[in-house]
Each structure stands twice: as structure tokens, then as C-alpha cells.
Coordinates of C-alpha atoms in Angstrom, one line a residue:
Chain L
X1 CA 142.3 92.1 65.7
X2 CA 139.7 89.4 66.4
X3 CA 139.0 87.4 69.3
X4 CA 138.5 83.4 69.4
X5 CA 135.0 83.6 69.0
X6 CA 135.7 85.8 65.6
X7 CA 134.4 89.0 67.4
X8 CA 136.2 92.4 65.2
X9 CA 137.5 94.5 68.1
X10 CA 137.1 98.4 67.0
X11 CA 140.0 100.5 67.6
X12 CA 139.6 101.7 70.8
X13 CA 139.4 98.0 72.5
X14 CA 142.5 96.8 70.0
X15 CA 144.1 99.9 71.6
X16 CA 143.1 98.5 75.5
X17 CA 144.3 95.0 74.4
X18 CA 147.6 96.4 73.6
X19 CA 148.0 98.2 76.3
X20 CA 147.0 95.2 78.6
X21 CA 150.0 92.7 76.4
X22 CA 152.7 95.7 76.1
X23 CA 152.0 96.1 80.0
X24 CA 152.2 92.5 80.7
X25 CA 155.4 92.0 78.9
X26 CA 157.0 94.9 80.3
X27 CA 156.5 93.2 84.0
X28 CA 157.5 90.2 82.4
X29 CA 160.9 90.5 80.9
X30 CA 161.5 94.3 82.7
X31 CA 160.4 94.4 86.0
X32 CA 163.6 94.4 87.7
X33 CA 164.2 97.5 86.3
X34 CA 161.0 99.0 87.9
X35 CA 160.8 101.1 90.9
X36 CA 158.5 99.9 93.4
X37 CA 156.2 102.3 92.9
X38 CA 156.6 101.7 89.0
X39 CA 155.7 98.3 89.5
X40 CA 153.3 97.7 92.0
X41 CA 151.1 100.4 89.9
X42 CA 151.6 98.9 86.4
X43 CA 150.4 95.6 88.1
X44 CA 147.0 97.1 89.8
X45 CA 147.0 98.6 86.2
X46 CA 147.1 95.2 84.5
X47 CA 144.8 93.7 87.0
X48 CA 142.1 96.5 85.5
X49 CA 143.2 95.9 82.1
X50 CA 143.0 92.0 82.3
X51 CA 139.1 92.2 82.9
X52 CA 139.2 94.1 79.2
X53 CA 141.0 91.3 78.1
X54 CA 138.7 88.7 79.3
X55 CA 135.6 90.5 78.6
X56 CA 136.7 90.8 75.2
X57 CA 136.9 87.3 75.1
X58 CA 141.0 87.6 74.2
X59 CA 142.1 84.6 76.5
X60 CA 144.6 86.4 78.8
X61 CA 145.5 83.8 80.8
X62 CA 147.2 83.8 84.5
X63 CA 149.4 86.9 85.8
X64 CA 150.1 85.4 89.1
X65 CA 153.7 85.3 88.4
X66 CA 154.2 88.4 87.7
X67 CA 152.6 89.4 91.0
X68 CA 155.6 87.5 93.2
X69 CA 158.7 89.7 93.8
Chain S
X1 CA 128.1 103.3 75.2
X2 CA 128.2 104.6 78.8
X3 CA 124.3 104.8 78.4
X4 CA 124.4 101.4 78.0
X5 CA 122.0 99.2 80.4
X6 CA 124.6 96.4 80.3
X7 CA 127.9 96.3 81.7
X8 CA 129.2 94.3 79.2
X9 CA 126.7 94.2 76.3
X10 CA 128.0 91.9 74.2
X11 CA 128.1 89.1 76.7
X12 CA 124.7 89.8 78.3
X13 CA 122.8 89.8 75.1
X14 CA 124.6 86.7 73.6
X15 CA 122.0 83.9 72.5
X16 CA 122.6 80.9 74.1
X17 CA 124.0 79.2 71.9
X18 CA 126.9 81.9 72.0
X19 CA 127.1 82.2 75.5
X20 CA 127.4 77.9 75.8
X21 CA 130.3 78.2 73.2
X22 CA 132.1 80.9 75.8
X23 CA 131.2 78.7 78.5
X24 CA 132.9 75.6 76.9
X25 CA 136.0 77.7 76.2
X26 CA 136.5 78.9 79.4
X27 CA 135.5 75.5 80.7
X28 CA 138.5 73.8 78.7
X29 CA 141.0 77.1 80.2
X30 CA 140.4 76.6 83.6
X31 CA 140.1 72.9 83.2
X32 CA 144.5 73.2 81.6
X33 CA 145.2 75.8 84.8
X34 CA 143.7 73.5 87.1
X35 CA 145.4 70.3 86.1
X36 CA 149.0 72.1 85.8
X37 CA 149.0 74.0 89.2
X38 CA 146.7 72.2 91.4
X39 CA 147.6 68.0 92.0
X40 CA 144.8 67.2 94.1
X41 CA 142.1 68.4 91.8
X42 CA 144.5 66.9 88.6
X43 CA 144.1 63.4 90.3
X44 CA 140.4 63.5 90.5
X45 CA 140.3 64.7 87.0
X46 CA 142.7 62.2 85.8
X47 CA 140.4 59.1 88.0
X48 CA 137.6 60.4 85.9
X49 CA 139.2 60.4 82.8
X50 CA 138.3 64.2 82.3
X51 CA 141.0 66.3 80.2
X52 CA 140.7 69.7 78.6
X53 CA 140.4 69.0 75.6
X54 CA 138.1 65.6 76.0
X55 CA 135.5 69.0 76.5
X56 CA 133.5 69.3 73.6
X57 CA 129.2 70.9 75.2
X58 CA 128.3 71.1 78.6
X59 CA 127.2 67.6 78.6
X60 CA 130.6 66.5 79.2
X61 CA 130.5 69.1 81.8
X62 CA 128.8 66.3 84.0
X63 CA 132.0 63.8 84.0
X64 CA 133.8 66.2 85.9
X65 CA 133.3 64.7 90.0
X66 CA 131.4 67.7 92.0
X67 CA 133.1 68.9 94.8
X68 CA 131.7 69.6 98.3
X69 CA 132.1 71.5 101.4
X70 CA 132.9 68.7 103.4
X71 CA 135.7 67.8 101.1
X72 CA 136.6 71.1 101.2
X73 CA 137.0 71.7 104.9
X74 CA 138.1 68.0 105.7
X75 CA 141.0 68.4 103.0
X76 CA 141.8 72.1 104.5
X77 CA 141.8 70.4 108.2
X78 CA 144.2 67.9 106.6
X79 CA 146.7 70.3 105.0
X80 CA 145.8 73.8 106.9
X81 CA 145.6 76.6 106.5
X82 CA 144.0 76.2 102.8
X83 CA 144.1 72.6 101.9
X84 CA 145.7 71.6 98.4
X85 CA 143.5 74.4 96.5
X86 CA 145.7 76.9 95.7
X87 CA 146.3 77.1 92.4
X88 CA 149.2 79.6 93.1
X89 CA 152.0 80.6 95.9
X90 CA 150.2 82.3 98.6
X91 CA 153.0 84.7 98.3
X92 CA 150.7 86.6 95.3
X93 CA 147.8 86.9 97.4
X94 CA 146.8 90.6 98.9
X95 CA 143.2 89.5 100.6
X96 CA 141.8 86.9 103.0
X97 CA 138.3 85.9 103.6
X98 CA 136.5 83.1 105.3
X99 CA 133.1 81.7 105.8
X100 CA 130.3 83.1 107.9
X101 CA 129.8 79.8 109.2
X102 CA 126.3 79.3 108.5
X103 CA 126.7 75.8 107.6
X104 CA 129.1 73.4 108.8
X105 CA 132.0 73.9 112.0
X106 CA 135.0 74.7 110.1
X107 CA 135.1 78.1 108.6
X108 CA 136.3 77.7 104.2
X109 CA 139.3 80.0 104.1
X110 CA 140.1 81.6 100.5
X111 CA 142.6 84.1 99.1
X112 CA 142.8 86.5 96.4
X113 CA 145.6 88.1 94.2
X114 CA 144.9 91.7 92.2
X115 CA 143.4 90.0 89.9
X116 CA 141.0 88.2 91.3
X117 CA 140.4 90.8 93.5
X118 CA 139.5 93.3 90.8
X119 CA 137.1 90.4 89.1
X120 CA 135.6 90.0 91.9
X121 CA 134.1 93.7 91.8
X122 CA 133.9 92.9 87.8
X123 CA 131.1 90.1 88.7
X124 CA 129.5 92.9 91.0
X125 CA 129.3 95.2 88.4
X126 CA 127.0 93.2 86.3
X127 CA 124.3 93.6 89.1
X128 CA 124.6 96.7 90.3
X129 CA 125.0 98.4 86.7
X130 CA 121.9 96.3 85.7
X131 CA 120.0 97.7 88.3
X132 CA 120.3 101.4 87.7
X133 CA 123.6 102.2 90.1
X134 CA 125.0 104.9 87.9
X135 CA 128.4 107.0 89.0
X136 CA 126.4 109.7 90.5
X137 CA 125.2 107.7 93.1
X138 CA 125.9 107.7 96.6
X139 CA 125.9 104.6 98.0
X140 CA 125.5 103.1 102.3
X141 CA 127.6 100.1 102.8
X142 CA 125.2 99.0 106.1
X143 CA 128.0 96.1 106.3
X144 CA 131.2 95.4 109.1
X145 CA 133.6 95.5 106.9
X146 CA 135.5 92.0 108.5
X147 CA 136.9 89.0 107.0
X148 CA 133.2 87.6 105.7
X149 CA 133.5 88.2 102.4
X150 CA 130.2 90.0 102.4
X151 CA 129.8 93.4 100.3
X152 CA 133.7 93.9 100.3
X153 CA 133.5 92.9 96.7
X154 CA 130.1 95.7 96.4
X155 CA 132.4 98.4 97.8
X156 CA 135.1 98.0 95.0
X157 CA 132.3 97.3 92.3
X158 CA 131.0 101.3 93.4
X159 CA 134.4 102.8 93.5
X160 CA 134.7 101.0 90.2
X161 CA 131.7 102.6 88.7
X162 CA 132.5 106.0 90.0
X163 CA 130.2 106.1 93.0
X164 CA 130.6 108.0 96.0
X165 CA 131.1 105.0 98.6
X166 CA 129.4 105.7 102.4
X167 CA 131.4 102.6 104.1
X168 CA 129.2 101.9 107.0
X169 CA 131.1 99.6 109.5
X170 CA 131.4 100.0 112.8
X171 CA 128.5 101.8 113.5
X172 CA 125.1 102.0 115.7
X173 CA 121.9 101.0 113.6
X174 CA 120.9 105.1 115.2
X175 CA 124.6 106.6 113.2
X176 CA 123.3 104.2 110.3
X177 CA 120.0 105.7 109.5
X178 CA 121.1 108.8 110.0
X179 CA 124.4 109.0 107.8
X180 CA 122.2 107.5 105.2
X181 CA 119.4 110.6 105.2
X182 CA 122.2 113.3 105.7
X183 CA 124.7 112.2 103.1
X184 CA 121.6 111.7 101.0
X185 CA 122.6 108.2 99.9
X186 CA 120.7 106.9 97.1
X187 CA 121.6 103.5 97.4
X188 CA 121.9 101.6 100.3
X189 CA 123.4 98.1 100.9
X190 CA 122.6 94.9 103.4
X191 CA 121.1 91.7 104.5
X192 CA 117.3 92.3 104.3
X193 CA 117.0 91.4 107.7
X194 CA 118.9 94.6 108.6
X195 CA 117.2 96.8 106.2
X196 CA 113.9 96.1 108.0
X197 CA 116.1 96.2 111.4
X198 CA 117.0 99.9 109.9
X199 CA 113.3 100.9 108.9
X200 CA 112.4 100.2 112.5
X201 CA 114.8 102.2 113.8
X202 CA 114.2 105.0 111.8
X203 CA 110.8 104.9 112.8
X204 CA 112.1 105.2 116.6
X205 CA 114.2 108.3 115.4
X206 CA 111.0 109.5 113.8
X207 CA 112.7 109.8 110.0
X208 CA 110.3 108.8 107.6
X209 CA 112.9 106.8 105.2
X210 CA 110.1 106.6 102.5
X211 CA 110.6 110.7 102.3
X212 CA 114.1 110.5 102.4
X213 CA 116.7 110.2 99.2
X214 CA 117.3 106.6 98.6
X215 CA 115.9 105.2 95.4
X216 CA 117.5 101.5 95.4
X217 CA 118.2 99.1 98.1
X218 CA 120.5 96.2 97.4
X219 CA 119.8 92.7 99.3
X220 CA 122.2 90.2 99.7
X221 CA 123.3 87.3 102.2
X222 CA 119.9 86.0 102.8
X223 CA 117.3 84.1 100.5
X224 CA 114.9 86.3 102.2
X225 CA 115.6 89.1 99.2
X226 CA 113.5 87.1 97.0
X227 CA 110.5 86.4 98.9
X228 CA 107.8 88.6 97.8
X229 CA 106.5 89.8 101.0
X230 CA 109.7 90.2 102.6
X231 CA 111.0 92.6 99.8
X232 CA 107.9 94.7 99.4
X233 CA 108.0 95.1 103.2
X234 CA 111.2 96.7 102.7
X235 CA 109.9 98.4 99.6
X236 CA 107.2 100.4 101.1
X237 CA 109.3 101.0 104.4
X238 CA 112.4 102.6 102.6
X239 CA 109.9 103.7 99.4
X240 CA 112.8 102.7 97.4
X241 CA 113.2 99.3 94.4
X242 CA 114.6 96.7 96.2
X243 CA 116.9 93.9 94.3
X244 CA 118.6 90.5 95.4
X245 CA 121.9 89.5 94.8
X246 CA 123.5 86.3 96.0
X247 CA 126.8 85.5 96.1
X248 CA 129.4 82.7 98.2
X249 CA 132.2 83.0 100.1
X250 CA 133.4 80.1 97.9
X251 CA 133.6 81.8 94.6
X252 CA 133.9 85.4 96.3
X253 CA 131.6 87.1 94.8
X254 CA 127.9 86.9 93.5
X255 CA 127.1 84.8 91.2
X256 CA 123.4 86.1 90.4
X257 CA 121.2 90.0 90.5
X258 CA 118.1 91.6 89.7
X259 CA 117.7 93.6 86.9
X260 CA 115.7 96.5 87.1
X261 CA 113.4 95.2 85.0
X262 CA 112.5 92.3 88.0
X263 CA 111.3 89.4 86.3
X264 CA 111.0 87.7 89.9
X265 CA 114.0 86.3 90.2
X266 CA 118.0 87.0 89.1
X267 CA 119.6 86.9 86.1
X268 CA 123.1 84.2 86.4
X269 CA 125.9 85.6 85.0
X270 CA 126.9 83.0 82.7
X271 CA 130.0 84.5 81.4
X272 CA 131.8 84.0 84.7
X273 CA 129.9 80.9 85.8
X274 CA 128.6 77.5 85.0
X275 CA 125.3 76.8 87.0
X276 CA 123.6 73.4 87.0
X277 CA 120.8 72.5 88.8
X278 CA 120.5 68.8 89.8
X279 CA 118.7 66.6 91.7
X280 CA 119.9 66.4 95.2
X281 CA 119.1 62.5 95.8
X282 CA 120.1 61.4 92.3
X283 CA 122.8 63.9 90.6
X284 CA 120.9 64.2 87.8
X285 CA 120.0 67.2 86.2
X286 CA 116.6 68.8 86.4
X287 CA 115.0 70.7 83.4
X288 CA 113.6 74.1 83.7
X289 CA 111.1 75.2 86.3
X290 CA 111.9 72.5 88.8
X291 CA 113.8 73.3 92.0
X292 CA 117.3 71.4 92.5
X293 CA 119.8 72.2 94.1
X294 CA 122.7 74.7 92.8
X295 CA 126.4 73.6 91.4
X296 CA 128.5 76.0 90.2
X297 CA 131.8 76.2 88.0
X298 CA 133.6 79.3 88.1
X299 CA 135.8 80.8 85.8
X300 CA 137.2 84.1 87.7
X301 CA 138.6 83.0 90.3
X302 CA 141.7 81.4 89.4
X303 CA 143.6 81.2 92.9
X304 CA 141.0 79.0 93.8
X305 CA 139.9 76.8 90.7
X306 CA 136.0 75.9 91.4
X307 CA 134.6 72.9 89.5
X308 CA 131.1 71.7 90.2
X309 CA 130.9 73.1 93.6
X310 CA 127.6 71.4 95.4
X311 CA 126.0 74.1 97.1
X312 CA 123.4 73.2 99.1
X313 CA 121.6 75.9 98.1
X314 CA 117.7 75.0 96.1
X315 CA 117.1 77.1 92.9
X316 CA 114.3 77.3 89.9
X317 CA 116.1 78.2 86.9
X318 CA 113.9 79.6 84.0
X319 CA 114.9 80.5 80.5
X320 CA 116.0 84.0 80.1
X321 CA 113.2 84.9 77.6
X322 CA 111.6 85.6 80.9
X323 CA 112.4 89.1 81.3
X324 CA 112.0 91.7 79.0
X325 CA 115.8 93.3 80.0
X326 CA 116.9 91.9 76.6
X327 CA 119.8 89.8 78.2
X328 CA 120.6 86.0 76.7
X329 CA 121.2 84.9 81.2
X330 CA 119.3 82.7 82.3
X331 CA 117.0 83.0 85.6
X332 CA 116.6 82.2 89.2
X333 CA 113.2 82.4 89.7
X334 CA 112.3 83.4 93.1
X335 CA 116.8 83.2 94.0
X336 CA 117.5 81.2 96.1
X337 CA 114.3 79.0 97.2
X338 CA 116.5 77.8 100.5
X339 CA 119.1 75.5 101.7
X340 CA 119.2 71.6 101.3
X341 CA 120.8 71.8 105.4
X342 CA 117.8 74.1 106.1
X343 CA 115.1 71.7 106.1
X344 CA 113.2 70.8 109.1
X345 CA 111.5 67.9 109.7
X346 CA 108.6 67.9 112.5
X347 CA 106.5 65.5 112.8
X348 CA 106.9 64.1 109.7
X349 CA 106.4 67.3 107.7
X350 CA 109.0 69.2 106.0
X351 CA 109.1 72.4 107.2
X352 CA 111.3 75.0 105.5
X353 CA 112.3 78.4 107.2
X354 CA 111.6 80.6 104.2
X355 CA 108.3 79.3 103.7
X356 CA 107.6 80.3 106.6
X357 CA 109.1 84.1 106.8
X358 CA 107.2 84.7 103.7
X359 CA 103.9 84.1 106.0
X360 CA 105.1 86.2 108.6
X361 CA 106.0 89.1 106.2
X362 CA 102.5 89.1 105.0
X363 CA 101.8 90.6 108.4
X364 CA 103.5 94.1 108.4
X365 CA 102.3 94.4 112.1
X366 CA 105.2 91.9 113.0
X367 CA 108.2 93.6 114.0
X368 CA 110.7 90.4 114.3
X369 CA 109.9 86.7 114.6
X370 CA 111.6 83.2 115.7
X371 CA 111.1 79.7 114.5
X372 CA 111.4 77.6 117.9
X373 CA 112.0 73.7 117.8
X374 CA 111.8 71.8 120.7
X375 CA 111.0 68.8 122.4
X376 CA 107.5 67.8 124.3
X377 CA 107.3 65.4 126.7
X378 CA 111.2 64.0 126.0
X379 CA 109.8 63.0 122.5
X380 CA 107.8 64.8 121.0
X381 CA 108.6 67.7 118.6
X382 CA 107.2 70.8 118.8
X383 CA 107.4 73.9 116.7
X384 CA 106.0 77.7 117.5
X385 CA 106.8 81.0 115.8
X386 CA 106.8 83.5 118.2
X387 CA 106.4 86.7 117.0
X388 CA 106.6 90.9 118.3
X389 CA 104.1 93.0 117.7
X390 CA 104.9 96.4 119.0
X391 CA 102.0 98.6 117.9
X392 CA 99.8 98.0 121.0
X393 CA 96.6 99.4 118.9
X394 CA 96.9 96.7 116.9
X395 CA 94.4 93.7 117.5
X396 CA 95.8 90.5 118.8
X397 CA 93.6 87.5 118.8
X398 CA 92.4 87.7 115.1
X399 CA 95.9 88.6 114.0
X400 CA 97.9 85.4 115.8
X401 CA 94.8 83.2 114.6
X402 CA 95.3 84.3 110.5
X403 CA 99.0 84.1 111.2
X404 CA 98.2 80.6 112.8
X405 CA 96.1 79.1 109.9
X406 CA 98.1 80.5 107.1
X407 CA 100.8 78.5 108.3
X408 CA 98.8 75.7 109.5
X409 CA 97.6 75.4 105.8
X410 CA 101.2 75.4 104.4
X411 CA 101.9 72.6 106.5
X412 CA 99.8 69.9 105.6
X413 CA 98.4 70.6 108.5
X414 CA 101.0 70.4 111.1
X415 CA 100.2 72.7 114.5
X416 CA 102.8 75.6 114.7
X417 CA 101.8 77.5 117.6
X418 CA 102.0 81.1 117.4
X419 CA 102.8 83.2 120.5
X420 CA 103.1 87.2 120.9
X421 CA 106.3 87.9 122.6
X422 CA 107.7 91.5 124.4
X423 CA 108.9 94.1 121.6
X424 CA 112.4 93.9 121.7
X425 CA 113.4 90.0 123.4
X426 CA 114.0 88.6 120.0
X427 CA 117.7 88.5 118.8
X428 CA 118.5 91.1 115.7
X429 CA 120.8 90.8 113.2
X430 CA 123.1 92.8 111.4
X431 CA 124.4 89.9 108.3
X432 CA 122.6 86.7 108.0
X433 CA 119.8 86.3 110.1
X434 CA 118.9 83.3 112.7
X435 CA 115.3 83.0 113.5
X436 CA 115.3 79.5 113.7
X437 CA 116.3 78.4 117.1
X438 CA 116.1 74.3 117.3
X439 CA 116.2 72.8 121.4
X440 CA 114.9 70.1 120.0
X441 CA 117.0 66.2 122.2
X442 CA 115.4 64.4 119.7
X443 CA 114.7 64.2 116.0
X444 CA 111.8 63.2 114.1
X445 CA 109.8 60.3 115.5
X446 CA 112.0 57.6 115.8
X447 CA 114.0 58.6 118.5
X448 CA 117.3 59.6 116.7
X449 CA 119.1 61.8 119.2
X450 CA 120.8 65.0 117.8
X451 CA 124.4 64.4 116.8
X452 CA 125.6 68.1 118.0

């Protein structure tokens, strides 16, 4: 996996950067299912995890959406 | 990696070249979130002619319009609370700040989401990781904890790290010093007018604070952090490093910090921001090691998209290769030199109130000062520094007269009386400081009256 500047990412940040898209397209497409307590966690989680993201340089875009119930 | 002296080391020892290319990126992001969710800052890009992807260097950087405060707080009058800035529904917000109000009437509201929230303590991280704060720290937030912005970001950057957090609000200056040498905080946080206020208070207590167990003392809020006699008055008193930060209500965070290595001055951190330094009177861009005036783009804060913000504030920027720390940022030599709203003019003469406290400060035997503006005579103005001196062994006369010609000499000349004053009748301050008290009916020489 290589960010837009052509940067390799070693395993362990591929690993966070997954964690950060599979978590983001779980509140996405899922959320409805999610207890509150489910979600409002997995989206302080994902506010953490997007600062990986954008320090890795992986473009990560806006999650405001996903923030409005 | 842990043992790393960066927080993120691959962005703060990018060469220049790689950290512009990031910087153009992120300019072209924000510049496509900004046009799609906020119209009034899409209809002065389109009146320009700017578009994301008409972004190729930072050259083109200067077709985007600046923005200023008074656009800012007349458009938020207009359409209050906010104005049209919000890039999304205040619905995702979870915080809300405002100004301090040290310039202008109207205080600049803001909000935050998680997100931004949790960059905001990102930004923090980069200074206070780059100046030694390590998870076993315990560190004094000497801050009120209200809706200025202030060290709230700080706070979260600690818990972040894995400090212990001492959150200091709502407490005497006495409780202060003395949760600090109990708790045996290492690091301790606030204006640097307050960590002085603190060192005399702790003298009163009789607690020697240079004995005690803080090792770091972080400034921020005033441009008195970076003034060399200020900070190594605060040095000796709390025998501790002392390091500036500098940071706006209007991006949330700071937006500069000292490294430990100290280069004299603070590194920008370029991977969230976009600082310029122009020429106040013209708008054009001034090269390294002259002083202009600060405008900043910021890329964190998406609730609030920030493009070319003027902020008032004068700044030296040097190249990086400055310091020795190893990071590609470059530097604010000396932070922030002052504010373009905090000139004075007396008689003619410019007269700036940080030139002027870094006089004073070479004089440890003065406890607290004022700058005092008035008028003479129903024209003329007048300017004295009044200063406290509460060590009555200390000798007077010669004392006020050095203080006198020092700042005499900085002045072209101009008279600036200096006056002794009871211990204890000056104001003090907890956040920023106001020494500079101006009764002045009439400015300058040619009879303009004062407007407020």
C-alpha cells in the first residue's frame, strides 16, 4: 500500500489504514444497526484513526456525515 | 519508534521540496471541500478565478483573496451565530470556542466535530513531543478552563501522549503553586505573564520553585514567550526550560513551538499549515529575515475552512537549517515579534509594547509594570511606564534612571517617563496580559480624536 506521495507503508500502518477504511465503512453503510454505545465509540475511534490516515498522507477526506444521527 | 524526537518523523524531516509538494496537495483538498460546502467562500474563489485544480506551487497560492477578521465578524454579525463558514451542519459539532477579545468588539465564534477536535490536540502534539513532554510526565494546566480556546487543545494533546493531566481551573494563584510542588508536576502550562505572577507567589509562600520538580514550562498566549529576557526571567525563577507556543482561536490550535533544541524562535508546522509572510502596506511577500506580517492557510480544520487568514500578527521567518533539531520546518525567529493593531504612535515615534517589556524584563527587580498613554495639556501625548519594585533594599534612583535611558535609546529618543508605583496596585493577569493602558482624547499630533 503506498500513499500519493509514493511513500511504502510497512505493515503495521497498512494494518491502521485498514482499520481506519473498514471502520469508516461500517458507520457508513451499518450504523443503523449500531447501539449507541457501538457507535458513538467506533466514531471517537475513527476520529483517532483519521489523524493516522492523514499523517500517513492517505487522503481520508471528511467524516462529518457520519457524525449526524 | 517511540524514542523518536519527532511526533511524526517523516513529515518533520521532509526537505522542502517534499513538504511544498504536501502542502500543494492539501492546498488543492481543502480548496474542492471548500468550494462544495461553503458558497460564500466558493463565490470569492470563483470572482478570482481560483479552482482546485488551477493549483499547481504555492505561487498560485497568492490568487486566492486573503480573508480578515473584519470580514469575519461583519459576515458573522450579518448571518449570526457563525456567519456563512461552516463547512458542515452544526448538528456534528461537539465543542464551542470564541475569541479572547484582544482585538476587535465582536468575539470570532468557531466549532469543532471529533475530528477536528482530536487534530486539534494532533497539532499540539508536534510541540509538546518536540520539546521533551514524554508520557511520564505530570503536567499543571495553570489555565480556566472556559470557552477561550486557550490550552483546551494542550490538555487533550497530554492525555494523548499518556501524561498525567493536573487541570488547574478554578483556582487561587496560592492552590496553584502549591498543587504544582505537591503533585510534583514536571511540566507546567500558561501565559508567561502568569508564570512570573506564579514565581512571585511562590516566593510569598516561601517555596523555592527553582528546587522544586518542574523541568519544562510551556508559554503560550502572549508574544512575550519569545522575548529573551522575559523567558529567562521565568527560567531562573522556576529553574526549569521554558518554550513558546502560539496558537489562534481562529485555526484552534497552535500553529508554531519550540523545540528543545531552541534555535530562538519556533518551528511552523507546515504539514497542517500554510504560513506567508507579507508586507502589511503592499500584500506582497517578504523574503527571509524580514518581519511581515503572518497569513495562514490551514488544513485541519475542516468545519471551518481557513484560506489566507490576515493575522495581524508580525513574524521573521528563517529557513529551517537554523536549528540543529534535524526538522525540514521552517522558523519564527523570535515568534511572534507583535501585532500590526499593537502599535503605538507617540509623538511621532512608533512605539511597540514588546519592545518595551523586553527592557523592563532586563530588570529582575521589577515585579509588574504598565505602559500608560495619555494626554498633556488636551494635546499633547504622553507615555510613562510605571513600574513595582517590591524589594525595598533595592536602590531606586539609579535603577529608574537605566530603566529610563534604555528605553529612551530604543525610542529615537522619545521621553518615556518612568515612575515607581506601590507593590501590588498594578492589575495581574491570569491569560493574556494588558499592561498597556491608553487615556490618551487625542491621537498623534494632528488632533485626530479617538474613534472608541
Amino acid at each position: 500500500m503506498q500513499n500519493w506521495m509514493g511513500y511504502e507503508l510497512n505493515e503495521a500502518e497498512k494494518g491502521l489504514v485498514e482499520c481506519y477504511e473498514k471502520l469508516a465503512s461500517i458507520l457508513q453503510n451499518e450504523g443503523e444497526q449500531l447501539a449507541p454505545f457501538e457507535k458513538r465509540n467506533a466514531l471517537k475511534a475513527l476520529a483517532c484513526l483519521w489523524q493516522i490516515a492523514n499523517g500517513l498522507d492517505m487522503d481520508p477526506g471528511q467524516i462529518y456525515n457520519m457524525e449526524i444521527e | 519508534m517511540t524514542t523518536s524526537p519527532y511526533w511524526n518523523p517523516r513529515h518533520e524531516t521532509f526537505s522542502r521540496e517534499e513538504t511544498q509538494a504536501l502542502q500543494v496537495h492539501k492546498l488543492r483538498r481543502l480548496l474542492r471541500w471548500t468550494i462544495d460546502q461553503v458558497p460564500w467562500q466558493a463565490q470569492r474563489l470563483k470572482e478570482a478565478g481560483v479552482e482546485p485544480d488551477s493549483i499547481q506551487s504555492l505561487e498560485d497560492l497568492r490568487r486566492i483573496p486573503f480573508m480578515t477578521r473584519d470580514q469575519w465578524m461583519e459576515a458573522q454579525l450579518a448571518d449570526p451565530p457563525y456567519g456563512p463558514f461552516l463547512a458542515a451542519p452544526k448538528e456534528a459539532a461537539i465543542r464551542y470556542h470564541m475569541t479572547s477579545g484582544t482585538t476587535g468588539r465582536t468575539p470570532i465564534r468557531v466549532l469543532d466535530d471529533l475530528k477536528d477536535w482530536e487534530w486539534i490536540a494532533e497539532a499540539w502534539c508536534h510541540g509538546f513531543w518536540g520539546f521533551g513532554i514524554r508520557p511520564e510526565d505530570t503536567v499543571f494546566f495553570a489555565f480556566s478552563y472556559g470557552t477561550f480556546v486557550g490550552f483546551w487543545g494542550a490538555h487533550y494533546c497530554c492525555e494523548k501522549i499518556g501524561c498525567l493531566v493536573l487541570p488547574g481551573g478554578n483556582m487561587t494563584t496560592a492552590a496553584r503553586v502549591r498543587q504544582i510542588m505537591d503533585m510534583e508536576a514536571t511540566v507546567v502550562c500558561s501565559t508567561p505573564t502568569y508564570a512570573l505572577r506564579m514565581a512571585q507567589e511562590a516566593k510569598s509562600l516561601g517555596i523555592d520553585l527553582a528546587k522544586g520538580p518542574v523541568k519544562r514550562v510551556i508559554l503560550s498566549g502572549e508574544p512575550a514567550g519569545s522575548i529573551p529576557a522575559t523567558k529567562q526571567l521565568i527560567e531562573e525563577q522556576w529553574g526549569a526550560k521554558a518554550g513558546d507556543t502560539a496558537g489562534m482561536t481562529e485555526l484552534g490550535t497552535i500553529m508554531m513551538f519550540e523545540c528543545e533544541h531552541q534555535p530562538g524562535g519556533a518551528h511552523i508546522i507546515e504539514n497542517h499549515f500554510i504560513e506567508e509572510v507579507i508586507d502589511p502596506d503592499t500584500d506582497e511577500p517578504v523574503p527571509y529575515g524580514e518581519m511581515g506580517e503572518r497569513v495562514v492557510t490551514s488544513f485541519g480544520r475542516g468545519f471551518i475552512p481557513i484560506l489566507r487568514y490576515r493575522t495581524r500578527d508580525f513574524v521573521v521567518k528563517v529557513p529551517a537549517s537554523r536549528c540543529s533539531c534535524g526538522r525540514g520546518w521552517d522558523i519564527y525567529e523570535g515568534g511572534i515579534r507583535g501585532r500590526v493593531d499593537d502599535m503605538k504612535l507617540v509623538r511621532g515615534t512608533n512605539v511597540y509594547p514588546r519592545a518595551i517589556e523586553a527592557i523592563v524584563r532586563e530588570f529582575p527587580e521589577i515585579d509588574e509594570f504598565q505602559i500608560h498613554l495619555y494626554t498633556a495639556d488636551g494635546i499633547r501625548d504622553e507615555i510613562e511606564v510605571l513600574v513595582e519594585i517590591p524589594n525595598q533594599d533595592v536602590e531606586r534612583e539609579g535603577l529608574l534612571a537605566r530603566l529610563d535611558t534604555q528605553l529612551r535609546e530604543a525610542h529615537e529618543g522619545l521621553r518615556i517617563d518612568v515612575k515607581e508605583v506601590e507593590t501590588g496596585s498594578l492589575p495581574r493577569f491570569e491569560l493574556k496580559a494588558k499592561r498597556v493602558k491608553d487615556d490618551r482624547i487625542v491621537i498623534g499630533g494632528s488632533g485626530e480624536k479617538r474613534e472608541s
